[in-house]
Coordinates of C-alpha atoms in Angstrom, one line a residue:
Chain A
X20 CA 45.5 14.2 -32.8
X21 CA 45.3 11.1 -34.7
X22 CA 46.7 11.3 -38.2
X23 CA 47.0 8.9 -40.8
X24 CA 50.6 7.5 -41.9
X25 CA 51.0 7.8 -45.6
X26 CA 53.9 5.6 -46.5
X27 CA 56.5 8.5 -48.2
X28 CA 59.8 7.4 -50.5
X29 CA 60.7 10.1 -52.4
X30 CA 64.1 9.4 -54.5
X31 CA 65.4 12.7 -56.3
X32 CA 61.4 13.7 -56.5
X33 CA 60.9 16.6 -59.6
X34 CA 57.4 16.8 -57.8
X35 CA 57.0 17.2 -54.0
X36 CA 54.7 15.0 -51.8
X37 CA 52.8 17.8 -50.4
X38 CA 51.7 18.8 -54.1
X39 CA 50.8 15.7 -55.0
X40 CA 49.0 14.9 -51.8
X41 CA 47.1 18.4 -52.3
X42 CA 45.9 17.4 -55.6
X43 CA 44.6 13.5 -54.4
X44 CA 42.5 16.0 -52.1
X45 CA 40.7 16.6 -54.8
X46 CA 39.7 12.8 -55.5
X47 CA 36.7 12.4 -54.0
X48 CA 34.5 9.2 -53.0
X49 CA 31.0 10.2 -54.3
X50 CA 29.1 7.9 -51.8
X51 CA 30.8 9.5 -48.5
X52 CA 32.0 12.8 -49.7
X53 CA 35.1 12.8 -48.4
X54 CA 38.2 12.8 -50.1
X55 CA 40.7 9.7 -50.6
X56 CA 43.4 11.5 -47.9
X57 CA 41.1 12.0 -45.4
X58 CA 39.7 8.9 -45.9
X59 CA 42.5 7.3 -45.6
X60 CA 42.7 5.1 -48.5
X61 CA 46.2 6.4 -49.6
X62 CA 49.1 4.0 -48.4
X63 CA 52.2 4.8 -49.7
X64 CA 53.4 7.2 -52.5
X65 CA 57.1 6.5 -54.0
X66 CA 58.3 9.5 -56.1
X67 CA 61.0 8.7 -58.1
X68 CA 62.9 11.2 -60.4
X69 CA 59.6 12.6 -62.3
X70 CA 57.7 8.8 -61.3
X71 CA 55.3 8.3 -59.2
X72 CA 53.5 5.5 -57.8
X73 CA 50.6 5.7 -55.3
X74 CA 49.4 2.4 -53.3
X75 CA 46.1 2.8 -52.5
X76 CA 42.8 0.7 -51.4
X77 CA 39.0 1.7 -51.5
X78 CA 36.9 1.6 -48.7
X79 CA 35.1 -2.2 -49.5
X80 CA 36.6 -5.1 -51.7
X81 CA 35.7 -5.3 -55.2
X82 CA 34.0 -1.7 -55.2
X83 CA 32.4 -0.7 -58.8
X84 CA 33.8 2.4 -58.7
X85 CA 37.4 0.9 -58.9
X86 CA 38.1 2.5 -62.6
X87 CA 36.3 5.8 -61.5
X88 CA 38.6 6.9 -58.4
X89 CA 41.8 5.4 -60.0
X90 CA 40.6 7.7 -63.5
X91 CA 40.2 10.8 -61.1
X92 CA 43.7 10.3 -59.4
X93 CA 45.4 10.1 -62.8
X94 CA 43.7 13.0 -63.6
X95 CA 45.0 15.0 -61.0
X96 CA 48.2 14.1 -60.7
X97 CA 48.4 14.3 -63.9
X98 CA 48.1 18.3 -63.4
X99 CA 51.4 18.6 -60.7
X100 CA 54.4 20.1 -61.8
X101 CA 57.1 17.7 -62.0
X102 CA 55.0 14.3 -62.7
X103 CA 55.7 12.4 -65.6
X104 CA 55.1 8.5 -65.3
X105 CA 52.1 7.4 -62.9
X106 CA 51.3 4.2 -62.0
X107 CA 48.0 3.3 -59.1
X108 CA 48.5 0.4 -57.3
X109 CA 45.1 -0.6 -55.9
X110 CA 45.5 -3.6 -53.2
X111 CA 42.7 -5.1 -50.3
X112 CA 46.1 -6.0 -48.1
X113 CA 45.4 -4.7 -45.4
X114 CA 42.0 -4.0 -46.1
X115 CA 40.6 -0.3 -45.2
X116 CA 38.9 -0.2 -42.1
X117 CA 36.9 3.6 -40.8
X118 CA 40.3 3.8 -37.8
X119 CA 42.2 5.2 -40.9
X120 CA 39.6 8.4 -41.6
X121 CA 41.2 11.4 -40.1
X122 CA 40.3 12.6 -36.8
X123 CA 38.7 15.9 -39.0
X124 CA 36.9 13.5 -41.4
X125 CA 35.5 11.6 -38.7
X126 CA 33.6 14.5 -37.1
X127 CA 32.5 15.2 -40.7
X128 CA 31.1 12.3 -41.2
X129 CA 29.9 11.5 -38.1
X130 CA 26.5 13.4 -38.7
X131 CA 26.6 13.1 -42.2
Chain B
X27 CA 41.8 -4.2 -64.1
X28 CA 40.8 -5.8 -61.0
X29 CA 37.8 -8.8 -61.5
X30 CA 34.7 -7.7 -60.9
X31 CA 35.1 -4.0 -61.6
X32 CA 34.8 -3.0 -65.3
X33 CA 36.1 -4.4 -68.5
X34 CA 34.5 -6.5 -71.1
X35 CA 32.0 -8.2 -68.8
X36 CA 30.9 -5.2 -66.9
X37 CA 27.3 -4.7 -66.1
X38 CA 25.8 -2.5 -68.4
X39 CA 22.9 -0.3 -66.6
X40 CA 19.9 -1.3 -68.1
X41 CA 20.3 -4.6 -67.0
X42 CA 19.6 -4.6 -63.4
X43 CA 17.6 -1.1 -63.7
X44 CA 15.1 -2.8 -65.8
X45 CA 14.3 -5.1 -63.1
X46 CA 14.3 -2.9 -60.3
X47 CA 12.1 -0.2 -62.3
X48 CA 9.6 -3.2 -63.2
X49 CA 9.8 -4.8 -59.6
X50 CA 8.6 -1.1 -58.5
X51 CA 6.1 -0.9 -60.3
X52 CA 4.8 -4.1 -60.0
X53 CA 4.5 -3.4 -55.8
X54 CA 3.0 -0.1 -56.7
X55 CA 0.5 -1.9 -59.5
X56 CA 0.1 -4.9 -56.2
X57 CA -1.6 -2.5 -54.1
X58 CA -3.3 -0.1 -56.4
X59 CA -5.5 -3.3 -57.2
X60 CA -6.2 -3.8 -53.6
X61 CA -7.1 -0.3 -53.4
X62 CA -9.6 -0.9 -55.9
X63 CA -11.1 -3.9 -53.9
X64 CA -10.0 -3.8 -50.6
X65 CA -12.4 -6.2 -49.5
X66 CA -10.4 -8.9 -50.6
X67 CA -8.8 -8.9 -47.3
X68 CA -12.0 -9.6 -45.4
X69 CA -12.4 -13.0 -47.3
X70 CA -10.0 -15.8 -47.4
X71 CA -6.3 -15.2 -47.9
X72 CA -6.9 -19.1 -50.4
X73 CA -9.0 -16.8 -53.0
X74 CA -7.6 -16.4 -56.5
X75 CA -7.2 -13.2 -56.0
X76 CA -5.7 -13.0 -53.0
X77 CA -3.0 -15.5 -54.3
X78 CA -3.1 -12.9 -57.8
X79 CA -2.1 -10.0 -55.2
X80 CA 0.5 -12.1 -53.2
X81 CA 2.3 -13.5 -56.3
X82 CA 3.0 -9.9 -57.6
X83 CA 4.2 -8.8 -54.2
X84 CA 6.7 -12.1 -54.3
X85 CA 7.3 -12.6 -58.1
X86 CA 6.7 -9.2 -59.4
X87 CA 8.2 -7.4 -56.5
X88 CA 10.9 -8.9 -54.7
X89 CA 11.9 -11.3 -56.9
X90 CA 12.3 -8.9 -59.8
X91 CA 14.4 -6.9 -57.5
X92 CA 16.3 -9.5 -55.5
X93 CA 17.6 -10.7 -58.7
X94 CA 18.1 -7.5 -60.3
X95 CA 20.2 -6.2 -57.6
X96 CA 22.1 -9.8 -57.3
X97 CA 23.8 -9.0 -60.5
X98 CA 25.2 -6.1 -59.5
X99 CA 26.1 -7.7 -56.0
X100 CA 27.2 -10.5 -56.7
X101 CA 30.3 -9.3 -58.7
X102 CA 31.1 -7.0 -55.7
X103 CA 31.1 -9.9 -53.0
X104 CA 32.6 -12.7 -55.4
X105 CA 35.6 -9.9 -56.3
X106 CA 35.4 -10.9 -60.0
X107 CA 33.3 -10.6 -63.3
X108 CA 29.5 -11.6 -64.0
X109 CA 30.2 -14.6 -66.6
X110 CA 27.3 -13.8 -68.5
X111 CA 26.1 -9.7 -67.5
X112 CA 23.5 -10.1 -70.6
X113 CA 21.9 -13.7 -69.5
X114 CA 20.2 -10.8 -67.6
X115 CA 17.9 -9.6 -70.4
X116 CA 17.2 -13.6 -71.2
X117 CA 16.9 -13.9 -67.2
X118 CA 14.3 -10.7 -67.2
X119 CA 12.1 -12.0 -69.7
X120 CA 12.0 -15.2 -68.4
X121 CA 10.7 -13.9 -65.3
X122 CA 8.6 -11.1 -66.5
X123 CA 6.7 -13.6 -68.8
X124 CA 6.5 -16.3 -65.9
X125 CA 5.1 -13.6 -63.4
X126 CA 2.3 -12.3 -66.1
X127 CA 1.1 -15.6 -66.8
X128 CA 0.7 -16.9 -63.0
X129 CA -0.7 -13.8 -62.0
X130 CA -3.0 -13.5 -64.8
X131 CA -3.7 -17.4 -63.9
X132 CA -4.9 -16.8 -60.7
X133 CA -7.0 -13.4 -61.8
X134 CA -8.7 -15.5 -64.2
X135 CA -10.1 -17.7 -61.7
X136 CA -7.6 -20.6 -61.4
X137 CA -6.3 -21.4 -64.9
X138 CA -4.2 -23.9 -64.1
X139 CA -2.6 -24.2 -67.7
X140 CA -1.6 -20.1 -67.5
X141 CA -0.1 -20.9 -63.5
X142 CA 1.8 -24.1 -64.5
X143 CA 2.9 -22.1 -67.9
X144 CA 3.7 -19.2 -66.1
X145 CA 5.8 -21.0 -63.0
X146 CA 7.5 -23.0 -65.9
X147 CA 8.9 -19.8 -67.3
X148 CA 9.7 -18.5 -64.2
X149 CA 11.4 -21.4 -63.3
X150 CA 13.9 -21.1 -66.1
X151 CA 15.0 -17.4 -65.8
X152 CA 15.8 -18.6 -61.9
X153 CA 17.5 -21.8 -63.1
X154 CA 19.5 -19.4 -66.2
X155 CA 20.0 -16.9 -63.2
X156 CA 21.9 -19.5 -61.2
X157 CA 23.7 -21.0 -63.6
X158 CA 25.3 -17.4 -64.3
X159 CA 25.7 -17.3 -60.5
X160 CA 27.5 -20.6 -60.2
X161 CA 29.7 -20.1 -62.7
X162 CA 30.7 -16.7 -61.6
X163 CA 31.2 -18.2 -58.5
X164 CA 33.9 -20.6 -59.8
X165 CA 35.9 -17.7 -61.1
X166 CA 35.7 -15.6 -57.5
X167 CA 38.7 -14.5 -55.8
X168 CA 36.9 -13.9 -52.1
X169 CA 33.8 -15.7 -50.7
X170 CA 32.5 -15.3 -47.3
X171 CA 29.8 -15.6 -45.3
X172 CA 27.6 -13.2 -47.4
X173 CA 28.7 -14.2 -50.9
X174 CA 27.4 -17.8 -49.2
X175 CA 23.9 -16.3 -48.3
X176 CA 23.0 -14.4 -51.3
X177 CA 24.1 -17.4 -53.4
X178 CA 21.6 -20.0 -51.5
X179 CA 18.9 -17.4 -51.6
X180 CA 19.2 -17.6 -55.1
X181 CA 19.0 -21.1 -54.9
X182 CA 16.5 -21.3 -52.6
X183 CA 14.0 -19.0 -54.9
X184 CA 14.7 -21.6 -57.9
X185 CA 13.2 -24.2 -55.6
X186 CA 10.4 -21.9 -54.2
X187 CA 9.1 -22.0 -57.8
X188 CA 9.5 -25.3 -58.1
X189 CA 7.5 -26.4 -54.9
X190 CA 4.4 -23.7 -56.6
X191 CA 5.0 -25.4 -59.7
X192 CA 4.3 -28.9 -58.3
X193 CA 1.8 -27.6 -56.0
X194 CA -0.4 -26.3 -59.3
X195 CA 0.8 -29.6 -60.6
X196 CA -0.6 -31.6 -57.6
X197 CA -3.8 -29.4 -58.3
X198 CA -4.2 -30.8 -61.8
X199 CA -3.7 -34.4 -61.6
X200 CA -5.2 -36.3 -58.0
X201 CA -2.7 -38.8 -58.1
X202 CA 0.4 -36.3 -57.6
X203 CA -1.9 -34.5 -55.4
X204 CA -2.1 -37.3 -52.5
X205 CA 1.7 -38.2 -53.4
X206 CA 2.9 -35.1 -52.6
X207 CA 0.0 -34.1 -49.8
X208 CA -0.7 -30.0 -49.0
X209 CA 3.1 -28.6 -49.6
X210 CA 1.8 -24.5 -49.9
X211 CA 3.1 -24.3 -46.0
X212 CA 6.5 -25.6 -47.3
X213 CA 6.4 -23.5 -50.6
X214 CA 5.5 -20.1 -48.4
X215 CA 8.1 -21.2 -45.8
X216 CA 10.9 -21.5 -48.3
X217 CA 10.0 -18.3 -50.1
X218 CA 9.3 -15.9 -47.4
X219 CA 12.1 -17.5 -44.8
X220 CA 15.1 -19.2 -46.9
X221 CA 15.0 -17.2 -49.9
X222 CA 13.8 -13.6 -49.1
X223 CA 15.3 -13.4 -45.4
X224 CA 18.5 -14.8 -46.2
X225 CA 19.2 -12.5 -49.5
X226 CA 17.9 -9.9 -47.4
X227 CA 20.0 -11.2 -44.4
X228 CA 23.2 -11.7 -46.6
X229 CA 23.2 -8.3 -48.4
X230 CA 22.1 -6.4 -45.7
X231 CA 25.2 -7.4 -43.9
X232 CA 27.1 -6.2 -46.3
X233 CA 25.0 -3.2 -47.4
X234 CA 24.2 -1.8 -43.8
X235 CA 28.1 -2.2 -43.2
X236 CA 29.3 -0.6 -46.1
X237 CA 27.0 2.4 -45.8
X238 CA 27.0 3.0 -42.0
X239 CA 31.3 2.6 -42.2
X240 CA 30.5 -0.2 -39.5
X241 CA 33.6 -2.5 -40.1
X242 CA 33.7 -4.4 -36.7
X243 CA 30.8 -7.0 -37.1
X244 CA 31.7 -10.8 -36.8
X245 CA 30.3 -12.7 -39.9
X246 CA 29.5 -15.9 -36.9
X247 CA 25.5 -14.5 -36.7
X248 CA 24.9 -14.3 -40.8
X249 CA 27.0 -18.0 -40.8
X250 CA 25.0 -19.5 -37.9
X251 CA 21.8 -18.0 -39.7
X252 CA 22.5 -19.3 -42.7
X253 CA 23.0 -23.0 -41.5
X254 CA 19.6 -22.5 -39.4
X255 CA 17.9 -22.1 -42.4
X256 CA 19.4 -25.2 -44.3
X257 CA 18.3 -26.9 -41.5
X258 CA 14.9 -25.6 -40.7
X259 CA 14.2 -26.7 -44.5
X260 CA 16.1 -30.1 -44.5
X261 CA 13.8 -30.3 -41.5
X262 CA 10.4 -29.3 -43.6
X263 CA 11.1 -31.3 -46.5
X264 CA 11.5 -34.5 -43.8
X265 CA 8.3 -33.6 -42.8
X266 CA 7.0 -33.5 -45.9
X267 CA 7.4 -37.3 -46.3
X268 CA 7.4 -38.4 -42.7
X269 CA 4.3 -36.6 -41.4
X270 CA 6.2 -36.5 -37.9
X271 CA 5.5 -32.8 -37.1
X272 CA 9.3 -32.0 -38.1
X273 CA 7.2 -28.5 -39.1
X274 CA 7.8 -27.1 -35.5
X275 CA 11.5 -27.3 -34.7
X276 CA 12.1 -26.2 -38.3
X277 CA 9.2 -23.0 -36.9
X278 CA 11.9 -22.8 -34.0
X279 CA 14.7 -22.7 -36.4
X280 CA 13.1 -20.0 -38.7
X281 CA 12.6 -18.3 -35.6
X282 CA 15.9 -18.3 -34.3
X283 CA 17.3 -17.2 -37.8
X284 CA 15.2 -14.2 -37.5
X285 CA 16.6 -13.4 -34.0
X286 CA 20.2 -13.9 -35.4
X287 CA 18.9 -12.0 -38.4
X288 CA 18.3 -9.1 -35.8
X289 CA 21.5 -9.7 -33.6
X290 CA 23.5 -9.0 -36.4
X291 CA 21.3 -5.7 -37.8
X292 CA 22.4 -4.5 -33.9
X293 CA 25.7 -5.9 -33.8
X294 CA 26.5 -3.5 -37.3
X295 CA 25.1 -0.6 -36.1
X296 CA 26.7 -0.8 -32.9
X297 CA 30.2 -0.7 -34.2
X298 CA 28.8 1.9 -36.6
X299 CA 30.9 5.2 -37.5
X300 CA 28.6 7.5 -39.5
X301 CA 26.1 7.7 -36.1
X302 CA 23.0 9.3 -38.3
X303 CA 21.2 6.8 -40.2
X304 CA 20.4 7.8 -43.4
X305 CA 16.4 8.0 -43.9
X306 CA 16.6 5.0 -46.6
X307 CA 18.5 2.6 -44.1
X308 CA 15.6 4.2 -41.1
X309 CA 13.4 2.3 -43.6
X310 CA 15.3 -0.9 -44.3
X311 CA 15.7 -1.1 -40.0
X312 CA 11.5 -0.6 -40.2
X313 CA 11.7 -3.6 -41.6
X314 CA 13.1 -5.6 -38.8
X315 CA 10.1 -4.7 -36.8
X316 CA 7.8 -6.8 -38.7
X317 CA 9.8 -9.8 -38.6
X318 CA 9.7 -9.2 -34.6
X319 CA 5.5 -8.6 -34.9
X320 CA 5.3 -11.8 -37.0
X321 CA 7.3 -13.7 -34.8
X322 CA 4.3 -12.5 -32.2
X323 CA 1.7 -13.5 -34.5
X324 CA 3.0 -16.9 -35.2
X325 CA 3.3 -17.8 -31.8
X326 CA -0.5 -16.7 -31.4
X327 CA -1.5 -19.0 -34.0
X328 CA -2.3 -16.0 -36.4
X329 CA -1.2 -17.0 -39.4
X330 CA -2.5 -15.2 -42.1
X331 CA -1.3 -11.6 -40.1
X332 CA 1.9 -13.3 -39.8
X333 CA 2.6 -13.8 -43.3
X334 CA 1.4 -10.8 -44.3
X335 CA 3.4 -8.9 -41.3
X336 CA 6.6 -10.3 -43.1
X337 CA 4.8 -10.3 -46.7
X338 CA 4.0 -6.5 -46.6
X339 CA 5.7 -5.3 -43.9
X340 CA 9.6 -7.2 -43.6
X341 CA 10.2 -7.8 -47.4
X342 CA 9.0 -4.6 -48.7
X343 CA 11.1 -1.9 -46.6
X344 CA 13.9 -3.7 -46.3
X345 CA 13.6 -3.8 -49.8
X346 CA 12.4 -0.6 -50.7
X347 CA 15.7 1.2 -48.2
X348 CA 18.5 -0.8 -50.2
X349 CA 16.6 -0.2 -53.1
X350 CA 16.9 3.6 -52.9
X351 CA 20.9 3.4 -52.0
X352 CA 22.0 0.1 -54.5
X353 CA 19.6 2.4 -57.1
X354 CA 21.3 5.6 -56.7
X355 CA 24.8 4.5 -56.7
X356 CA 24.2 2.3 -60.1
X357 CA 22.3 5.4 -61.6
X358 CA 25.8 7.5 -60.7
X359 CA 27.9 5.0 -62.2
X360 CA 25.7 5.7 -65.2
X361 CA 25.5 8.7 -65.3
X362 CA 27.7 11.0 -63.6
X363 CA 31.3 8.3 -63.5
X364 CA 32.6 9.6 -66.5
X365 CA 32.6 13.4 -65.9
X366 CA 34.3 12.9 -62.6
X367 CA 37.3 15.6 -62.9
X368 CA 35.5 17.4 -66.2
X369 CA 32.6 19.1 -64.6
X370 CA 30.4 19.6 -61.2
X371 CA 28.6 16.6 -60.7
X372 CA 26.4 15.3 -57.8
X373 CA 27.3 13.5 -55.3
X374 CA 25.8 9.6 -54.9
X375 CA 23.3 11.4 -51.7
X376 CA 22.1 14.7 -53.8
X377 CA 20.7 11.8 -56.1
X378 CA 17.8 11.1 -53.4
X379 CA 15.4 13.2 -52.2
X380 CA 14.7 12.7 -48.3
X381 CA 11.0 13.5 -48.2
X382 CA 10.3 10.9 -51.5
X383 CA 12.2 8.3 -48.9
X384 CA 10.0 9.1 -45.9
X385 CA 7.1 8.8 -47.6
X386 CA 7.2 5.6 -49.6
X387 CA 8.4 4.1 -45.8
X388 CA 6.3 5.8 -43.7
X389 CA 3.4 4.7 -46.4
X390 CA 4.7 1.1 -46.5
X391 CA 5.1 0.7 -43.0
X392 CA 1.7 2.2 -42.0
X393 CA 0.0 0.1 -44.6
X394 CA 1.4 -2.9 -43.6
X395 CA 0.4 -2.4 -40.1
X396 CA -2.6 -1.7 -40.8
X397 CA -3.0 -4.7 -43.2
X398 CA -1.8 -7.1 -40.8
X399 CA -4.5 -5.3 -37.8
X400 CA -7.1 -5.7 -40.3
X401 CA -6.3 -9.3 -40.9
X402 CA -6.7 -10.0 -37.2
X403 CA -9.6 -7.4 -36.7
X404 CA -11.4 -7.8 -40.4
X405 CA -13.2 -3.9 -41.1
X406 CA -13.3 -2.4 -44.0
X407 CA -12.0 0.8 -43.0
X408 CA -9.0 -1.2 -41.8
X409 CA -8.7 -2.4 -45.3
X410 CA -9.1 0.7 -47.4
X411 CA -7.2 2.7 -44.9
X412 CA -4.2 -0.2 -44.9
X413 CA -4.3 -0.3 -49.2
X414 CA -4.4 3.3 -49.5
X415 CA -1.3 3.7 -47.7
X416 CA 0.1 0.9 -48.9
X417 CA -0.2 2.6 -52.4
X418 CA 1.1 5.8 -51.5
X419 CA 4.1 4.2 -50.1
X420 CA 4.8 1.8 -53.3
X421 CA 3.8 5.0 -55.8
X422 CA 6.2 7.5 -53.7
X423 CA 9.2 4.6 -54.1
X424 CA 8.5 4.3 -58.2
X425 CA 8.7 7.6 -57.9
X426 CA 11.7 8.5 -56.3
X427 CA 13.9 5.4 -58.6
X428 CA 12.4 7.7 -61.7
X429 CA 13.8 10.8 -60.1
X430 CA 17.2 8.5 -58.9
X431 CA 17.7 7.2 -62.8
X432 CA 16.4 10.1 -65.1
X433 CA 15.9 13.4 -62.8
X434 CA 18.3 16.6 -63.2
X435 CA 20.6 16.2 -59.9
X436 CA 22.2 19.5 -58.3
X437 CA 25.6 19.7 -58.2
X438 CA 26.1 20.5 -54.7
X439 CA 29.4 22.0 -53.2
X440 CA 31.3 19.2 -52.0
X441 CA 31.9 18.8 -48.3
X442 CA 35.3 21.4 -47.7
X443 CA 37.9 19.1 -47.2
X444 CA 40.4 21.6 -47.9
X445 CA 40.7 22.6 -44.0
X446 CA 41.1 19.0 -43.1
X447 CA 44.9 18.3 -43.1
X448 CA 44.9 14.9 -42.2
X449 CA 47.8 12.8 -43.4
X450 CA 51.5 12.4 -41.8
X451 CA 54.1 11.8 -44.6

């Protein structure tokens, strides 16, 4: 099954990836429903020591709900044992296209 | 912050949700008129009247809309910041003060002074309007094919005022009259064609992509479409001094925008991912339809039904469909942005309700069809029939953007994402 590649560097991580990648679960994109790791708009997460620093996109260029997302991942990372700095990178390079939703998200939405 | 998404020039809500709530209303006040006289489609579409009822479909309606949903668009296609977000309250009462007065002008049998007055004002909030647009535009980190379209549009329905203006101006003093000759076929062609099709062509490319998840279409159609027009109106304005009969290659060109117009529609939901269309985007694709049946009537030398095919038919659901999806997803912004985390909240679909959607296109559509039949097949049980529907489709619309902006939403659970494990570190 297709899965999408999360960039991972982790550098004498206090928090583990899985934990922090269960908690961006929980970020959701209001107009789709579907979380930002299914959706695929995660591209790389760098934990150093207690730092962490997610590179991420959103799903079209210039999307109002920039502040909103990025306010709802700090949030929740916020909550994982082990995270101290946090720092969102939001880019358009390479820009999101739908072959990065997860095989699992894709039936979801696919009827939705 | 990134440009264009928040910060000191971000769009507060009122601004563009006081011209979509007025440009509602106005469509739903548009046909509850003709419901109340519905015999004004039996005479001829030159009556005061008449011209009353199409000026709040084009001025009150779409206009108010087009504009009001520009400022939000804009920002989003040009990746940066509205230079002025609260021009927008000097740009809404320019416009709601111009649309009063001509329509009022033409209800009170021709007053000139009120139409020239009112198309003055109107003139201004366009010209304020893209003046905010143009300068935003010089501060924008991305432009493309549909930041070009929306952006001429604009244009484009500065100088559709203009041509009215000098048309009522032409009406008032003989000499500019035969200096300018009859330009209401090139001030209906430049409204209905280069300004409403192309904003409708240029954000529709973006919209339909963005909410279908179709990210495969080439931007060549909306480019080549967008060059047809300049040139079917180059081509009208030659004719306008030449007399040459320029009028039917730029017909041709129109034409051939539309089909691009169409090509495109396809070409995104082709390479669509989310495969059920969502009933507000069913409506905005109704649209399409009546381009294609005025296309038919055009070529049949029916050309009252084909204006109003495209008029009350083509503008008006592809309208009303974004509408209902740019309306819900500012109202969430408002609303609902900053509890995200803190509390259930809706998501942007349990903001609509599905039935409110079907009815205000089902209503539209109908009545527009029926409009147009009765134009080519004058009855008046055409005509009340084709108003009545038309009213329940404009009313059910007002109603569902008061339900979108103020109503109580349900928190539904969101879609279990929890099973899906999707991710490969």
């Amino acid at each position: 099954m297709m899965q999408t590649a999360i960039d991972i560097t982790e550098m004498n991580a206090s928090a583990s990836a899985e934990a922090i990648i269960e908690a961006l679960k929980a970020v959701y994109d209001p107009e789709l429903g579907v979380d930002i790791i299914n959706l695929g708009l995660v591209y790389g997460l760098t934990i150093v020591g207690e730092n962490v620093q997610l590179l991420m996109t959103l799903t079209t260029p210039g999307c109002p709900l920039h502040a909103t997302i990025e306010q709802d991942v700090l949030r929740n990372l916020e909550k994982v044992p082990g995270v101290g700095w946090i720092d969102v990178q939001i880019v358009w390079d390479p820009p999101w296209t739908p072959e990065r939703i997860t095989e699992e998200a894709k039936k979801q939405l696919y009827w939705l | 912050m990134i440009p264009g998404l928040g910060g000191r020039n971000s769009l507060p809500f009122a601004i563009p949700a006081r011209f979509l709530l007025t440009g509602a209303l106005a469509f739903c006040l548009a046909w509850s008129a003709l419901l109340f006289n519905p015999n004004l489609l039996l005479g001829s579409v030159r009556e005061p009247a008449v011209l009353a009822l199409v000026h709040t479909l084009t001025l009150g309606f779409a206009t108010m809309i087009l504009v009001g949903a520009m400022h939000q668009l804009v920002p989003v296609l040009l990746i940066t910041n509205l230079h002025a977000p609260r021009w927008g309250n000097v740009t809404y009462g320019f416009l709601l003060a111009g649309a009063l007065c001509v329509i009022f002008g033409f209800l009170a049998g021709y007053q000139l002074w009120l139409i020239l007055l009112g198309g003055g004002l109107e003139l201004l909030g366009l010209l304020l309007f893209n003046l905010n647009l143009y300068l935003t535009n010089k501060t924008a980190t991305q432009k493309g094919a549909v930041s070009h379209a929306v952006l001429a549009a604009a244009g484009y329905l500065s100088f559709t005022v203009l041509l009215g203006l000098l048309n009522a101006a032409a009406r008032a003093s003989p000499a500019l009259g035969r200096l300018l000759g009859d330009i209401t076929p090139l001030h209906l062609s430049v409204g209905l064609f280069a300004a409403f099709m192309l904003a409708i062509a240029g954000a529709g490319h973006k919209l339909l992509g963005m909410f279908t998840l179709s990210h495969h279409a080439k931007a060549w159609p909306l480019t080549a479409l967008i060059y047809l027009i300049h040139a079917a109106v180059a081509l009208l304005l030659l004719d306008a001094l030449l007399h040459a009969g320029l009028w039917r290659a730029a017909g041709i060109f129109f034409a051939a925008a539309g089909g691009l117009y169409s090509y495109d529609t396809y070409a995104l939901l082709k390479g669509r991912m989310r495969r059920r269309l969502e009933t507000p985007l069913r409506g905005y694709l109704g649209g399409s339809l009546f381009l294609l049946l005025s296309l038919c009537l055009a070529l049949a030398g029916a050309w009252s039904a084909a204006v109003f095919s495209v008029l009350a038919g083509f503008i008006p659901l592809a309208i009303a469909g974004m509408l209902v999806k740019v309306g819900s997803f500012l109202a969430w912004q408002h609303r609902y942005a900053a509890q995200v985390g803190k509390t259930a909240i809706p998501m942007v679909r349990d903001m609509t309700v599905v039935q409110l959607s079907a009815l205000s296109q089902w209503g539209i559509g109908l009545g527009a069809f029926t409009i147009t039949c009765c134009l080519l097949w004058p009855s008046q049980f055409l005509a009340t029939l084709g108003s009545a529907l038309a009213t329940l489709g404009a009313w059910s619309l007002l109603l569902h953007l008061l339900w979108i902006s103020f109503g109580k939403h349900p928190a539904k659970p969101k879609a279990p994402s929890a099973h899906l494990k999707g991710h490969t570190p």
